[in-house]
């Protein structure tokens, strides 16, 4: 299925917070961010750290997400002056985790 035709993830902020708590052991506040085919939140921890929480479209290929992560690592390793988000590991050491949703299966990759 084409990523532009697949149903976009539609987690409520409460559901997204529960997922962050379960996967990353973090608590904080979520603010919805615009997105074309994914669902994104700005997550601010109770200590003030900020992360982008991304629920990828269920039709997005794993290889595409891995490529995005590789690009972020490459930028960070080659030019520390550029601000670029970095993938964070879940409590089980993963950067991409399948998450069930009404839009088939979404993937969390903060």
Coordinates of C-alpha atoms in Angstrom, one line a residue:
X1 CA 0.0 0.0 0.0
X2 CA 1.2 3.5 -0.8
X3 CA 2.1 5.6 2.2
X4 CA 0.0 8.5 1.0
X5 CA -3.1 6.3 0.7
X6 CA -2.7 4.4 4.0
X7 CA -4.6 5.6 7.0
X8 CA -2.5 8.0 9.2
X9 CA -1.9 6.9 12.9
X10 CA -4.4 8.6 15.2
X11 CA -3.3 8.2 18.8
X12 CA -4.8 10.4 21.4
X13 CA -2.2 12.4 23.5
X14 CA -3.1 10.1 26.4
X15 CA -2.4 7.0 24.4
X16 CA 0.8 8.4 23.1
X17 CA 1.9 9.3 26.7
X18 CA 1.2 5.7 27.8
X19 CA 3.3 4.4 24.9
X20 CA 6.2 6.7 25.8
X21 CA 5.9 5.6 29.5
X22 CA 5.9 1.9 28.6
X23 CA 8.6 2.0 25.9
X24 CA 11.0 4.7 27.3
X25 CA 10.1 4.9 31.0
X26 CA 9.6 8.7 30.6
X27 CA 6.8 11.0 31.7
X28 CA 6.1 14.5 30.6
X29 CA 3.9 16.6 28.3
X30 CA 2.9 16.1 24.7
X31 CA 2.0 18.6 22.0
X32 CA 0.7 17.5 18.7
X33 CA 2.8 18.5 15.6
X34 CA 1.7 18.7 12.0
X35 CA 2.5 15.8 9.7
X36 CA 1.6 14.7 6.2
X37 CA 1.3 10.9 6.6
X38 CA 2.7 10.2 10.1
X39 CA 1.6 11.4 13.6
X40 CA 4.2 13.5 15.5
X41 CA 4.3 14.9 19.0
X42 CA 6.7 17.2 20.8
X43 CA 7.4 15.4 24.0
X44 CA 8.8 17.5 26.9
X45 CA 10.0 15.4 29.8
X46 CA 9.5 16.5 33.4
X47 CA 13.2 17.6 33.4
X48 CA 12.8 19.8 30.4
X49 CA 14.4 17.6 27.7
X50 CA 12.5 17.7 24.4
X51 CA 12.0 14.9 21.8
X52 CA 10.0 14.3 18.7
X53 CA 7.8 11.3 19.1
X54 CA 7.0 9.9 15.6
X55 CA 4.3 7.3 14.8
X56 CA 5.1 6.3 11.3
X57 CA 2.4 5.4 8.8
X58 CA 1.8 1.7 8.7
X59 CA 2.7 1.5 5.0
X60 CA 6.1 3.0 5.6
X61 CA 8.8 0.4 5.0
X62 CA 11.2 -0.5 7.8
X63 CA 14.1 0.2 5.4
X64 CA 13.0 3.8 4.9
X65 CA 12.9 4.4 8.7
X66 CA 16.3 2.8 9.1
X67 CA 17.6 5.1 6.3
X68 CA 16.2 8.1 8.2
X69 CA 18.0 7.0 11.3
X70 CA 21.3 6.4 9.4
X71 CA 21.1 9.9 8.0
X72 CA 20.6 11.5 11.4
X73 CA 23.6 9.5 12.8
X74 CA 25.7 10.5 9.8
X75 CA 24.9 14.2 10.3
X76 CA 25.7 14.1 14.0
X77 CA 28.9 12.2 13.4
X78 CA 30.2 14.6 10.7
X79 CA 29.1 18.1 11.8
X80 CA 28.4 18.7 15.5
X81 CA 27.3 22.3 14.7
X82 CA 24.2 21.1 12.9
X83 CA 21.2 20.5 15.2
X84 CA 19.7 17.2 14.2
X85 CA 17.4 14.9 16.2
X86 CA 18.8 11.5 17.2
X87 CA 16.9 8.3 17.6
X88 CA 16.6 7.2 21.2
X89 CA 16.6 3.6 22.5
X90 CA 13.6 2.1 24.2
X91 CA 14.1 0.4 27.5
X92 CA 14.7 -2.8 25.5
X93 CA 17.4 -1.2 23.3
X94 CA 15.3 -0.7 20.1
X95 CA 15.1 2.5 18.0
X96 CA 12.0 1.4 16.1
X97 CA 9.1 -0.5 17.7
X98 CA 5.9 -1.7 16.2
X99 CA 2.9 -0.2 18.0
X100 CA -0.7 -1.5 17.4
X101 CA -3.2 1.1 16.4
X102 CA -6.6 1.4 14.5
X103 CA -4.6 2.4 11.5
X104 CA -3.2 -1.1 11.2
X105 CA 0.3 -1.1 12.7
X106 CA 2.3 2.0 13.5
X107 CA 5.9 2.3 14.4
X108 CA 7.3 4.5 17.1
X109 CA 10.6 6.2 16.5
X110 CA 11.4 9.1 18.7

